[in-house]
Structures are given as structure tokens and as C-alpha cells.
PDB file of C-alpha atoms in Angstrom:
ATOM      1  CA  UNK B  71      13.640  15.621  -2.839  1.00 92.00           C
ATOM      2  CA  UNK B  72      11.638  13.076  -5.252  1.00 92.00           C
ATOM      3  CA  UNK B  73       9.909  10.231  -3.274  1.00 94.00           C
ATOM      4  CA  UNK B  74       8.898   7.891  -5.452  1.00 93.00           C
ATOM      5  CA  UNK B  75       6.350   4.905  -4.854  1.00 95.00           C
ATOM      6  CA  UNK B  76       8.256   2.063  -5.198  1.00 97.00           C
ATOM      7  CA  UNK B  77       8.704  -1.325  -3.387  1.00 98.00           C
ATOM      8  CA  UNK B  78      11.044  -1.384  -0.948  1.00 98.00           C
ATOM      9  CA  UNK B  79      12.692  -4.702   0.443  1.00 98.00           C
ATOM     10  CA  UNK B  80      14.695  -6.497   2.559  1.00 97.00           C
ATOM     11  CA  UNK B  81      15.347 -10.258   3.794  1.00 96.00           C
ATOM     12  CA  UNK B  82      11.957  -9.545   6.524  1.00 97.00           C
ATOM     13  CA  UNK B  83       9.679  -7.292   5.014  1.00 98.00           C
ATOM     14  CA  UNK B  84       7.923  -6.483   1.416  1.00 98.00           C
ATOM     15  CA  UNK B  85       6.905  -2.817   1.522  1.00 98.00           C
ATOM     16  CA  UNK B  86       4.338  -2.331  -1.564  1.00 98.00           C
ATOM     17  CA  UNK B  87       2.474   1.150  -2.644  1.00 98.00           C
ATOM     18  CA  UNK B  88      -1.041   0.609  -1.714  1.00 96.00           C
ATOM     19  CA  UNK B  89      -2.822  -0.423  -4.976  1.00 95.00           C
ATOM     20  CA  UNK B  90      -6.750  -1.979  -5.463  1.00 92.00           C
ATOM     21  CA  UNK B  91      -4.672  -5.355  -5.775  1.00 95.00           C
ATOM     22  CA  UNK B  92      -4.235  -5.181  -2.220  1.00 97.00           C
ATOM     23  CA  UNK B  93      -7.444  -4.029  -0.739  1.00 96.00           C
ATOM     24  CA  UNK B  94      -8.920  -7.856   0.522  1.00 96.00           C
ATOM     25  CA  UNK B  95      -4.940  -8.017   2.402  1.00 97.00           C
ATOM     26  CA  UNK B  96      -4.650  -4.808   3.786  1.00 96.00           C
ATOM     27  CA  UNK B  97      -8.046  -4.690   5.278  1.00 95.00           C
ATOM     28  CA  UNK B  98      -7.656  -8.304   7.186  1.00 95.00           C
ATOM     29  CA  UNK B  99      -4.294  -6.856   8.352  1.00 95.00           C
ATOM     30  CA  UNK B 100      -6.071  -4.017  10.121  1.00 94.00           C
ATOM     31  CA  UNK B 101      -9.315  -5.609  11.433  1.00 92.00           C
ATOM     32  CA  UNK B 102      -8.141  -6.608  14.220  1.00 85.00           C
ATOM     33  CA  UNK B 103      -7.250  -5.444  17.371  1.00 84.00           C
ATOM     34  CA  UNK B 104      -9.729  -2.589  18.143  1.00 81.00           C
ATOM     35  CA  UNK B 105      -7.751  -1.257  21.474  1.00 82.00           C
ATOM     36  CA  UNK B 106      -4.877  -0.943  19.590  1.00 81.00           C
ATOM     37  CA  UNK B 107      -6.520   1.992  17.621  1.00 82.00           C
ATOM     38  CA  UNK B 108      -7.907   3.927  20.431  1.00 77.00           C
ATOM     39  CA  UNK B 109      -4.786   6.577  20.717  1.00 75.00           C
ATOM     40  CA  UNK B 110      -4.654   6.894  16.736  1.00 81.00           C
ATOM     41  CA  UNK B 111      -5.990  10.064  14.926  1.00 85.00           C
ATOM     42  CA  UNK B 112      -8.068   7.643  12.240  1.00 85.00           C
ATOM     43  CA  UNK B 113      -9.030   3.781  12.560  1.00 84.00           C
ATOM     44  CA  UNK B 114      -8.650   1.637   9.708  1.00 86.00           C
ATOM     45  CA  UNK B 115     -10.328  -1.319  10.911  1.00 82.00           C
ATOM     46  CA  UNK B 116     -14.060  -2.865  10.601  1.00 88.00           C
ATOM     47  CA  UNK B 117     -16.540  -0.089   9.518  1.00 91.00           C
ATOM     48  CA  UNK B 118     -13.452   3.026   9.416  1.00 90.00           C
ATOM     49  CA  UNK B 119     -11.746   0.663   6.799  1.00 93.00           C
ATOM     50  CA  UNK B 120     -13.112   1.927   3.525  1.00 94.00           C
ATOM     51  CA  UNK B 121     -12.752   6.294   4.975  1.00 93.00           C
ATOM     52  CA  UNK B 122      -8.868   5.322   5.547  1.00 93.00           C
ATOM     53  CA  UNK B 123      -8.338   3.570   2.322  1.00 96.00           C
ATOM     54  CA  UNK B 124      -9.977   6.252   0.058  1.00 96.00           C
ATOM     55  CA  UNK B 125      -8.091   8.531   1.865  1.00 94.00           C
ATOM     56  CA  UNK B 126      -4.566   6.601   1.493  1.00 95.00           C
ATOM     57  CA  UNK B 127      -5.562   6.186  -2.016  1.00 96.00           C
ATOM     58  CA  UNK B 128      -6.471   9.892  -2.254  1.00 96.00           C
ATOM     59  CA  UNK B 129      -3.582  11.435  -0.386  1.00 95.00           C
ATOM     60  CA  UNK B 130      -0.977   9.148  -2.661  1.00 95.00           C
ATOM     61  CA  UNK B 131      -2.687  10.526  -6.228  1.00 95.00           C
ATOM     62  CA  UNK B 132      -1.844  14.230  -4.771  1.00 95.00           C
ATOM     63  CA  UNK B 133       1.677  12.962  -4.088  1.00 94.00           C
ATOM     64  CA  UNK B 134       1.484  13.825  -0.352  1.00 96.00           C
ATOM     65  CA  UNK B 135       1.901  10.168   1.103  1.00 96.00           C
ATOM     66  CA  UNK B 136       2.757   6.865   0.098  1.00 97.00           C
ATOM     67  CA  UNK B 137       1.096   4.207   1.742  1.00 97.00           C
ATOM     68  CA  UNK B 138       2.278   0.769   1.985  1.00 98.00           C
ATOM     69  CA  UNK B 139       1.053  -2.953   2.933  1.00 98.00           C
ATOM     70  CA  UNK B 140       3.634  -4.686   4.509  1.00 98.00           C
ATOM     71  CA  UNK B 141       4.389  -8.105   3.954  1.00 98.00           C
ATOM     72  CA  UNK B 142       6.551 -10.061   5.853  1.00 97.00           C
ATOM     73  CA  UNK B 143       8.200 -12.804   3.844  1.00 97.00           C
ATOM     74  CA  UNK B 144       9.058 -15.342   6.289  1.00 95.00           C
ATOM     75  CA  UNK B 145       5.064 -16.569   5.419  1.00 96.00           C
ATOM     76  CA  UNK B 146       4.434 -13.760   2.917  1.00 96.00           C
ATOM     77  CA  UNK B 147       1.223 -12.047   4.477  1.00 96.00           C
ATOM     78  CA  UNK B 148       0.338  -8.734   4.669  1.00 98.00           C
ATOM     79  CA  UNK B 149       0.350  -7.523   8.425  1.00 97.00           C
ATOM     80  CA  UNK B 150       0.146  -4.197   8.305  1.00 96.00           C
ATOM     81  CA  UNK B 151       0.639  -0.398   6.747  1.00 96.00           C
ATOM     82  CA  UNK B 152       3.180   1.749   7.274  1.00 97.00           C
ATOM     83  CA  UNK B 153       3.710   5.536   5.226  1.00 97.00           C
ATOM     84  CA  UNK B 154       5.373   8.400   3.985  1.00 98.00           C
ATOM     85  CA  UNK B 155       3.141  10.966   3.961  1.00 96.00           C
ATOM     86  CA  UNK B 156       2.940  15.218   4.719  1.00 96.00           C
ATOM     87  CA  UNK B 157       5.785  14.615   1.830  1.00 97.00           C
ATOM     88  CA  UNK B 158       6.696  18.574   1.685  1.00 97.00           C
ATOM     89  CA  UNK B 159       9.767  18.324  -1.329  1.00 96.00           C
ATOM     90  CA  UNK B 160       9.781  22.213  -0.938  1.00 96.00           C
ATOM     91  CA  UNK B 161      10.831  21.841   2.044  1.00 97.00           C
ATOM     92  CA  UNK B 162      12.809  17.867   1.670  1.00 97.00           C
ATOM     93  CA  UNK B 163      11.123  16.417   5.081  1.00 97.00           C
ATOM     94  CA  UNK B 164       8.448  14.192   5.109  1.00 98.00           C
ATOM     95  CA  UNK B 165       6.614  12.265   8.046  1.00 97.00           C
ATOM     96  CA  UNK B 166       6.712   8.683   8.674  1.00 97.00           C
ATOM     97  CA  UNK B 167       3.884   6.476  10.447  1.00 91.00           C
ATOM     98  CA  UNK B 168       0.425   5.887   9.871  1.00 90.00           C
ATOM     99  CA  UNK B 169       1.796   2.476  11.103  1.00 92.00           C
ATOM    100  CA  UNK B 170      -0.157  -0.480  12.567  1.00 93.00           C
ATOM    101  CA  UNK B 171       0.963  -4.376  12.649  1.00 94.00           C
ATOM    102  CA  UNK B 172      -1.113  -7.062  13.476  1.00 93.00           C
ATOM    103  CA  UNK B 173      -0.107  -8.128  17.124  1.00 92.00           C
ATOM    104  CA  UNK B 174       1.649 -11.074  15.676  1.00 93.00           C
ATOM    105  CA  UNK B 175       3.944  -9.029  14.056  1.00 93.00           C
ATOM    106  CA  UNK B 176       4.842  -6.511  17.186  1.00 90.00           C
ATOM    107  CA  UNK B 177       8.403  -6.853  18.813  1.00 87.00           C
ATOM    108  CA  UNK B 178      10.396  -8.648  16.111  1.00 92.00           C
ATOM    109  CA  UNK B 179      11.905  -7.571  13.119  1.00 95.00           C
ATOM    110  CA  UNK B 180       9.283  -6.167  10.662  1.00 95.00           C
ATOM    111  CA  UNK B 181       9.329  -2.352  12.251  1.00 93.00           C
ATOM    112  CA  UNK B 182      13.333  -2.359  12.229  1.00 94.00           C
ATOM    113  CA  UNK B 183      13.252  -3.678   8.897  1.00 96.00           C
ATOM    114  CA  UNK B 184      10.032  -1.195   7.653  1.00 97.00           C
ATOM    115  CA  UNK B 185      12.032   1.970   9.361  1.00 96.00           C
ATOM    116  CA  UNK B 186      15.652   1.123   7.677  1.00 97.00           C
ATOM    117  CA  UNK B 187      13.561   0.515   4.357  1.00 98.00           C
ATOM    118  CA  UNK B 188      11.699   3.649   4.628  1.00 98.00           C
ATOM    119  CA  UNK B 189      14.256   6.157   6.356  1.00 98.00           C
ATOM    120  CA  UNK B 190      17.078   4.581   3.620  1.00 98.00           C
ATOM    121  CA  UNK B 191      14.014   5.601   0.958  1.00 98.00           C
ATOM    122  CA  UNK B 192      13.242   9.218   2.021  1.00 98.00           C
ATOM    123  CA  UNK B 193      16.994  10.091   2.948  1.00 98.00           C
ATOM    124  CA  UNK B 194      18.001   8.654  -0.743  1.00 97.00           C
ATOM    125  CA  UNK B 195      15.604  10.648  -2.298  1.00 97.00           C
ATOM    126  CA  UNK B 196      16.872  14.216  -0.580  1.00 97.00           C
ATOM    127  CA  UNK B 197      14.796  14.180   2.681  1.00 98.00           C
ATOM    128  CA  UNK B 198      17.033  15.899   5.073  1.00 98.00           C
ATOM    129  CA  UNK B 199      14.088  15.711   8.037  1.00 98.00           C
ATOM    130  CA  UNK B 200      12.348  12.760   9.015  1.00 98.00           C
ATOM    131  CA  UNK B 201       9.768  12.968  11.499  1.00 97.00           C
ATOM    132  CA  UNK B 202       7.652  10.527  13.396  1.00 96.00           C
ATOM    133  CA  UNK B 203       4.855  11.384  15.803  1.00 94.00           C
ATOM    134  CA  UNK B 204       2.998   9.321  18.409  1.00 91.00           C
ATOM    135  CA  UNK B 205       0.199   9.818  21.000  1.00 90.00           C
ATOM    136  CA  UNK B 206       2.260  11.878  23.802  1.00 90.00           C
ATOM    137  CA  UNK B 207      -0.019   9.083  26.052  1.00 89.00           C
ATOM    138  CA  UNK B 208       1.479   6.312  24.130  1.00 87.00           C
ATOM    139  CA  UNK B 209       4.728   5.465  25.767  1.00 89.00           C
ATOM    140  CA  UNK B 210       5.551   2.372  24.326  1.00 86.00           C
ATOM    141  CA  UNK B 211       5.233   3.921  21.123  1.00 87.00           C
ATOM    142  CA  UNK B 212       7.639   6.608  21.823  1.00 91.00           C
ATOM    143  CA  UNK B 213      10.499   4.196  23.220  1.00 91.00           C
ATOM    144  CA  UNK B 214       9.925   2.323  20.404  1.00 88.00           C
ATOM    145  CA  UNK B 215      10.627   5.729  18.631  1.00 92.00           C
ATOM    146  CA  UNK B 216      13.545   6.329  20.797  1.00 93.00           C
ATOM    147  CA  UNK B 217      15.141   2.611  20.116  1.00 90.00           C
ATOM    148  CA  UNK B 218      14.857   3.335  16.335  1.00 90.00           C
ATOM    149  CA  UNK B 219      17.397   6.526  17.265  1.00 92.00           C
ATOM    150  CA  UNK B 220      15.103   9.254  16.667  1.00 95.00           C
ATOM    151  CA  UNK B 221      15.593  12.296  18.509  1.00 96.00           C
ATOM    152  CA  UNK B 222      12.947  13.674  20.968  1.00 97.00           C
ATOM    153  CA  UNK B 223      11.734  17.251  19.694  1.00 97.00           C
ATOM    154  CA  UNK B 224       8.949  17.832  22.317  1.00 96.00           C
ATOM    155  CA  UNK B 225       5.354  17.966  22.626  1.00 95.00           C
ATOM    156  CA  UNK B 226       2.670  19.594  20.587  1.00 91.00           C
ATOM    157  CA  UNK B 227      -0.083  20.539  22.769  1.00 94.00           C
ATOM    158  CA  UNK B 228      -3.640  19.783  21.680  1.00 91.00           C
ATOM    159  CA  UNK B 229      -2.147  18.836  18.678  1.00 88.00           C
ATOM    160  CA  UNK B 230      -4.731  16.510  17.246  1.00 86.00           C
ATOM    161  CA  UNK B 231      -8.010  15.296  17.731  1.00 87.00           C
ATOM    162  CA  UNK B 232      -8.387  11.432  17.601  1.00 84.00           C
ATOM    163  CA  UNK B 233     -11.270   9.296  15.796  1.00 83.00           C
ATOM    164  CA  UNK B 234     -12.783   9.032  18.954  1.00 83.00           C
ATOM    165  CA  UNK B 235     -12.734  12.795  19.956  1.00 86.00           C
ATOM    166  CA  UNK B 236     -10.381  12.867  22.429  1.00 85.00           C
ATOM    167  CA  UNK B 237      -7.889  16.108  22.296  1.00 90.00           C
ATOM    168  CA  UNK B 238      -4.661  14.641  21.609  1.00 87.00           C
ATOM    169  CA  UNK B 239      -1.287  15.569  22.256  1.00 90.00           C
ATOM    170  CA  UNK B 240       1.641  14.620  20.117  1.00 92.00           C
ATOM    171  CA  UNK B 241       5.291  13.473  20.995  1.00 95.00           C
ATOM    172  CA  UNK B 242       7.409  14.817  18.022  1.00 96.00           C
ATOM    173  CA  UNK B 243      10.436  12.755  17.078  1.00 97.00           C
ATOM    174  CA  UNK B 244      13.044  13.511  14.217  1.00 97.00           C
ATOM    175  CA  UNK B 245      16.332  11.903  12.498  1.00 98.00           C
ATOM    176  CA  UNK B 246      18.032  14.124  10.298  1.00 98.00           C
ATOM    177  CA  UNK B 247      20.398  13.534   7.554  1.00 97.00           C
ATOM    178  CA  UNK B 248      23.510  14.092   9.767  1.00 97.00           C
ATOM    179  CA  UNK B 249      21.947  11.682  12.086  1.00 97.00           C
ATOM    180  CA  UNK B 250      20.885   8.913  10.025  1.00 97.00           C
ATOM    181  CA  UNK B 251      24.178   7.398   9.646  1.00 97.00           C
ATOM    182  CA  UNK B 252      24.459   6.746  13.198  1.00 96.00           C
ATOM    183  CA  UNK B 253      20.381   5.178  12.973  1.00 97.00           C
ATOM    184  CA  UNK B 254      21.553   3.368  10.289  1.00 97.00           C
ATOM    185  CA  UNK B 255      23.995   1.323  11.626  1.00 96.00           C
ATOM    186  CA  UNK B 256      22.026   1.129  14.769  1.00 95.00           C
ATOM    187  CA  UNK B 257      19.183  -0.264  12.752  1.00 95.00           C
ATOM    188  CA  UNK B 258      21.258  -2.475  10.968  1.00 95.00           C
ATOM    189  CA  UNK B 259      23.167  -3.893  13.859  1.00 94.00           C
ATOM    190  CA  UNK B 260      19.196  -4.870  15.417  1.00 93.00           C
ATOM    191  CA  UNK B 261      18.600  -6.434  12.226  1.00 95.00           C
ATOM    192  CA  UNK B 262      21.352  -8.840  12.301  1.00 95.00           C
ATOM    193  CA  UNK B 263      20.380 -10.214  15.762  1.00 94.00           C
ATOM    194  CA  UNK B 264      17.047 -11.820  14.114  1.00 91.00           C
ATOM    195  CA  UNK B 265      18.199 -15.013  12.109  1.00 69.00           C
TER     196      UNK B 265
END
């Protein structure tokens, strides 16, 4: 498995490696919507910005993650990040999330169109595991898990500790290769219903 950082695309969404270009966009993506952060292991926005870029920045030179702005074309601005990252090619899985979307981009097509992009990307490449993880507290997040056609794998107690201390524990999700046909087309028949 070889993930590269390239820019993925579709007729929604612009997915683009994190570079210095997009630092000023990226950060008025995120700086918004403190609640919204509460349940995540790191913040992004206000003051936490410039800790989570370095470490985006950081964590792609090692190879381990690829972080992306996402840009949604219908106006072309950046409202959010979504990533690849604990990329383990030894192994040919890979996590994806570190997501957040301004709430003007929540319940339409940008996270369809960011998951085909990225699961298409990571099962091209040789991934045959694809995890995603949310707060086990989150349950909006996890049916939006669900909806994509990931699989529920259980929970990982005390799995985490959030930004803001609190002991988390983590809903575990997969699709694996033999699966992501069927998420595919599932994902692809969502799509279509957006004109």
C-alpha cells in the first residue's frame, strides 16, 4: 500500500494536501463553531489552530497522515479538513477522520463526496482496512458512520483522552476491501440524489 498526497476530486468537493498555501483558508474553516469540538481528541480552532497545523504538517512529512482542506466547488471555499492518517503500509490499513466542516457544509453532499474520494484513494492504493473512529458519546457521528456503510467493530474503552481532559471512549468503525464495493455503490447512489 502507497498513499500518495494527491488531490482528489469530484463534481462537489476539492480535496487538497495541506500545504502553507492554504494556512489563511483552512484556519477560517475551523474557527468556528467551538461546541462542535468539545468531543474531539484536539481542537483546531482559535488559539489550538497553530498546535493542530504543525502537527498535520508534521505527521504528513513522516508519511503517517495526509491532511486535506476541503473545498467545495459549488462557491469554491475551503470548509473544512478531512485525513488519512495512522497510514500503517506494513500493515495496508489506514484511519480516516480528523474531519470537521463548517456547519454550512453539514448534511449535504461534501462528506459523501470526501468519503468516496478518500475510501476510492486508500483502497486504490492497497488499503485493505479502513477505519473510522468517533466519540462513543457522539451518536450522530456514528450514524453518520453507519450511513456511509461502515461496519460497527465495538468500543474501545478509555480509549482517548480529549483536549479538554475528559476520558474518552471510542466507537470503532471499519470497511474492508471486500466491503467497499457494496459502500461504493451505496455512496455513489447518495451522490446522485444531490443535483
Amino acid at each position: 500500500m502507497k498513499l500518495s498526497p494527491v488531490v482528489l476530486q469530484d463534481r462537489f468537493v476539492r480535496l487538497e494536501p495541506i500545504t502553507a498555501g492554504l494556512e489563511g483558508e483552512v484556519r477560517a474553516a475551523l474557527d468556528c463553531d467551538p461546541e462542535a469540538w468539545n468531543g474531539m481528541v484536539s481542537a483546531a480552532y482559535g488559539e489550538h489552530f497553530d498546535g493542530w497545523w504543525a502537527a498535520a504538517l508534521k505527521a504528513m512529512a513522516s508519511g503517517s497522515r495526509i491532511a486535506f482542506a476541503v473545498r467545495r466547488l459549488s462557491d469554491g471555499t475551503v470548509v473544512g479538513t478531512t485525513s488519512l492518517y495512522e497510514i500503517r503500509p506494513e500493515h495496508r490499513r489506514c484511519e480516516l477522520g480528523s474531519t470537521f466542516y463548517r456547519p454550512d457544509a453539514r448534511g449535504g453532499p461534501v462528506n459523501p463526496a470526501c468519503k468516496r474520494l478518500l475510501l476510492g484513494h486508500a483502497f486504490d492504493a492497497g488499503a485493505v482496512r479502513v477505519e473510522i473512529i468517533t466519540d462513543a458519546l457522539n451518536a450522530a457521528s456514528g450514524s453518520a458512520i453507519r450511513k456511509l456503510g461502515a461496519r460497527f467493530e465495538g468500543v474501545l474503552r478509555k480509549h482517548k483522552i480529549t483536549w479538554t481532559g475528559r476520558m474518552r471512549d471510542t466507537a470503532q468503525f471499519a470497511v474492508l476491501d471486500e466491503d467497499w464495493p457494496e459502500v461504493r455503490r451505496g455512496l455513489e447512489a447518495r451522490l446522485a440524489t444531490f443535483a
